[in-house]
């Protein structure tokens, strides 16, 4: 996988993952908010959740009010983000079926104010971000963006 090195674990962030980070930070900057820092632990959490969704596509519709936010082990975003990182503010955006990182971001952000995904991106509490992208055997792409304070 190509991309830049991230943090002390020398983990690579893919160009598509970086694009979502950049799009998020550009929007935050336009609203006078500080940029988010990619966090290796959050990257692992987001990647694992996208892989879980790609491996278990029925998860997407298993909780109609929270499509894609539950893991195959029953975990919630709070469970996944808090595990090994600790308590604090968190937010999660997930998308399914978009062909590009730009499409996924636009779907989240274009909900507008009061839309959960839009508000997560512009949260004044967010400081760190992790992004994961996975593709299911049928070609469906899953995107996860996890943020925390």
Tab-separated table of C-alpha atoms in Angstrom:
chain	number	residue	atom	x	y	z
A	1	UNK	CA	0.000	0.000	0.000
A	2	UNK	CA	1.375	3.396	-0.919
A	3	UNK	CA	0.879	6.528	1.064
A	4	UNK	CA	2.564	8.597	3.706
A	5	UNK	CA	3.837	7.236	7.016
A	6	UNK	CA	1.703	7.974	10.035
A	7	UNK	CA	2.904	8.225	13.609
A	8	UNK	CA	5.287	6.228	15.754
A	9	UNK	CA	3.990	2.894	14.440
A	10	UNK	CA	5.078	3.959	10.935
A	11	UNK	CA	1.658	2.980	9.679
A	12	UNK	CA	0.851	4.006	6.123
A	13	UNK	CA	-2.187	6.087	5.261
A	14	UNK	CA	-3.476	5.435	1.753
A	15	UNK	CA	-4.070	8.279	-0.707
A	16	UNK	CA	-7.863	7.748	-0.460
A	17	UNK	CA	-7.779	7.781	3.337
A	18	UNK	CA	-5.665	10.940	3.197
A	19	UNK	CA	-8.183	12.499	0.796
A	20	UNK	CA	-10.982	12.079	3.352
A	21	UNK	CA	-8.764	13.573	6.067
A	22	UNK	CA	-7.915	16.493	3.765
A	23	UNK	CA	-11.547	17.104	2.751
A	24	UNK	CA	-12.590	17.027	6.402
A	25	UNK	CA	-9.859	19.464	7.410
A	26	UNK	CA	-10.613	21.817	4.501
A	27	UNK	CA	-14.251	22.069	5.602
A	28	UNK	CA	-13.244	22.525	9.222
A	29	UNK	CA	-10.820	25.305	8.246
A	30	UNK	CA	-13.587	27.097	6.316
A	31	UNK	CA	-15.581	27.151	9.558
A	32	UNK	CA	-12.633	28.374	11.644
A	33	UNK	CA	-12.069	25.005	13.336
A	34	UNK	CA	-8.657	23.413	13.947
A	35	UNK	CA	-7.536	20.573	11.677
A	36	UNK	CA	-7.844	16.987	12.851
A	37	UNK	CA	-4.725	14.897	13.358
A	38	UNK	CA	-4.722	11.371	11.930
A	39	UNK	CA	-4.332	8.940	14.827
A	40	UNK	CA	-2.868	5.445	14.263
A	41	UNK	CA	-5.230	3.817	16.787
A	42	UNK	CA	-8.277	5.475	15.237
A	43	UNK	CA	-7.043	4.449	11.786
A	44	UNK	CA	-6.982	0.837	12.983
A	45	UNK	CA	-10.482	1.148	14.458
A	46	UNK	CA	-11.916	2.690	11.273
A	47	UNK	CA	-10.174	0.190	9.006
A	48	UNK	CA	-11.342	-2.760	11.076
A	49	UNK	CA	-14.935	-1.519	10.998
A	50	UNK	CA	-14.894	-1.016	7.218
A	51	UNK	CA	-13.461	-4.532	6.814
A	52	UNK	CA	-16.155	-5.890	9.140
A	53	UNK	CA	-18.875	-4.224	7.048
A	54	UNK	CA	-17.334	-5.524	3.811
A	55	UNK	CA	-17.177	-9.045	5.247
A	56	UNK	CA	-20.685	-8.934	6.758
A	57	UNK	CA	-22.793	-6.766	4.401
A	58	UNK	CA	-26.012	-7.633	6.250
A	59	UNK	CA	-24.750	-5.443	9.121
A	60	UNK	CA	-25.696	-2.418	7.046
A	61	UNK	CA	-29.401	-3.092	7.419
A	62	UNK	CA	-29.409	-4.938	10.760
A	63	UNK	CA	-30.137	-1.702	12.676
A	64	UNK	CA	-32.228	0.478	10.324
A	65	UNK	CA	-31.899	3.598	12.488
A	66	UNK	CA	-28.108	3.255	12.659
A	67	UNK	CA	-27.124	1.742	9.316
A	68	UNK	CA	-23.576	0.459	9.359
A	69	UNK	CA	-22.707	1.561	12.871
A	70	UNK	CA	-22.893	-1.846	14.591
A	71	UNK	CA	-20.101	-4.420	14.323
A	72	UNK	CA	-20.509	-8.150	13.743
A	73	UNK	CA	-19.678	-8.651	17.425
A	74	UNK	CA	-22.473	-6.258	18.445
A	75	UNK	CA	-20.044	-3.411	19.130
A	76	UNK	CA	-21.126	0.202	18.849
A	77	UNK	CA	-18.949	3.091	17.684
A	78	UNK	CA	-18.464	4.047	21.327
A	79	UNK	CA	-17.253	0.514	22.120
A	80	UNK	CA	-14.797	0.462	19.224
A	81	UNK	CA	-13.466	4.003	19.542
A	82	UNK	CA	-13.208	3.837	23.340
A	83	UNK	CA	-11.453	0.443	23.425
A	84	UNK	CA	-7.787	1.021	24.125
A	85	UNK	CA	-8.122	4.762	23.629
A	86	UNK	CA	-10.250	5.781	26.601
A	87	UNK	CA	-13.434	7.737	27.207
A	88	UNK	CA	-14.230	11.073	25.635
A	89	UNK	CA	-16.181	12.687	22.827
A	90	UNK	CA	-16.464	10.579	19.671
A	91	UNK	CA	-18.280	10.560	16.339
A	92	UNK	CA	-18.517	8.126	13.439
A	93	UNK	CA	-19.453	8.504	9.778
A	94	UNK	CA	-20.015	5.426	7.602
A	95	UNK	CA	-20.880	5.133	3.921
A	96	UNK	CA	-21.617	2.246	1.576
A	97	UNK	CA	-21.515	2.017	-2.187
A	98	UNK	CA	-19.731	5.260	-3.023
A	99	UNK	CA	-17.068	4.806	-5.687
A	100	UNK	CA	-14.684	7.503	-4.484
A	101	UNK	CA	-13.568	9.110	-1.244
A	102	UNK	CA	-14.961	12.407	-2.549
A	103	UNK	CA	-18.396	10.809	-3.047
A	104	UNK	CA	-18.388	9.405	0.491
A	105	UNK	CA	-17.370	12.743	1.996
A	106	UNK	CA	-19.954	14.649	-0.056
A	107	UNK	CA	-22.679	12.276	1.109
A	108	UNK	CA	-21.772	12.950	4.725
A	109	UNK	CA	-21.254	16.677	4.497
A	110	UNK	CA	-24.082	17.570	2.146
A	111	UNK	CA	-26.670	16.504	4.724
A	112	UNK	CA	-26.289	20.056	5.968
A	113	UNK	CA	-26.416	21.443	9.505
A	114	UNK	CA	-28.410	19.250	11.851
A	115	UNK	CA	-27.444	16.175	9.833
A	116	UNK	CA	-25.492	13.811	12.060
A	117	UNK	CA	-22.587	13.279	9.654
A	118	UNK	CA	-22.228	16.986	8.826
A	119	UNK	CA	-22.220	17.881	12.511
A	120	UNK	CA	-19.622	15.228	13.349
A	121	UNK	CA	-17.242	16.671	10.734
A	122	UNK	CA	-17.667	20.175	12.170
A	123	UNK	CA	-17.655	19.241	15.849
A	124	UNK	CA	-15.631	21.645	17.952
A	125	UNK	CA	-14.814	18.714	20.246
A	126	UNK	CA	-13.029	16.650	17.576
A	127	UNK	CA	-9.227	16.602	17.603
A	128	UNK	CA	-8.244	13.272	16.037
A	129	UNK	CA	-9.420	11.267	13.038
A	130	UNK	CA	-9.125	7.758	11.635
A	131	UNK	CA	-10.317	6.603	8.224
A	132	UNK	CA	-10.788	3.118	6.812
A	133	UNK	CA	-11.899	1.958	3.379
A	134	UNK	CA	-12.660	-1.646	2.417
A	135	UNK	CA	-14.153	-3.382	-0.579
A	136	UNK	CA	-16.482	-6.373	-0.384
A	137	UNK	CA	-16.116	-9.315	-2.797
A	138	UNK	CA	-19.054	-7.944	-4.829
A	139	UNK	CA	-17.181	-4.643	-5.303
A	140	UNK	CA	-19.210	-2.605	-2.797
A	141	UNK	CA	-16.988	-0.111	-1.007
A	142	UNK	CA	-17.362	0.755	2.693
A	143	UNK	CA	-15.988	3.923	4.261
A	144	UNK	CA	-15.592	4.691	7.966
A	145	UNK	CA	-14.452	7.988	9.473
A	146	UNK	CA	-13.975	7.948	13.260
A	147	UNK	CA	-13.326	11.138	15.185
A	148	UNK	CA	-12.589	11.776	18.849
A	149	UNK	CA	-11.738	14.585	21.209
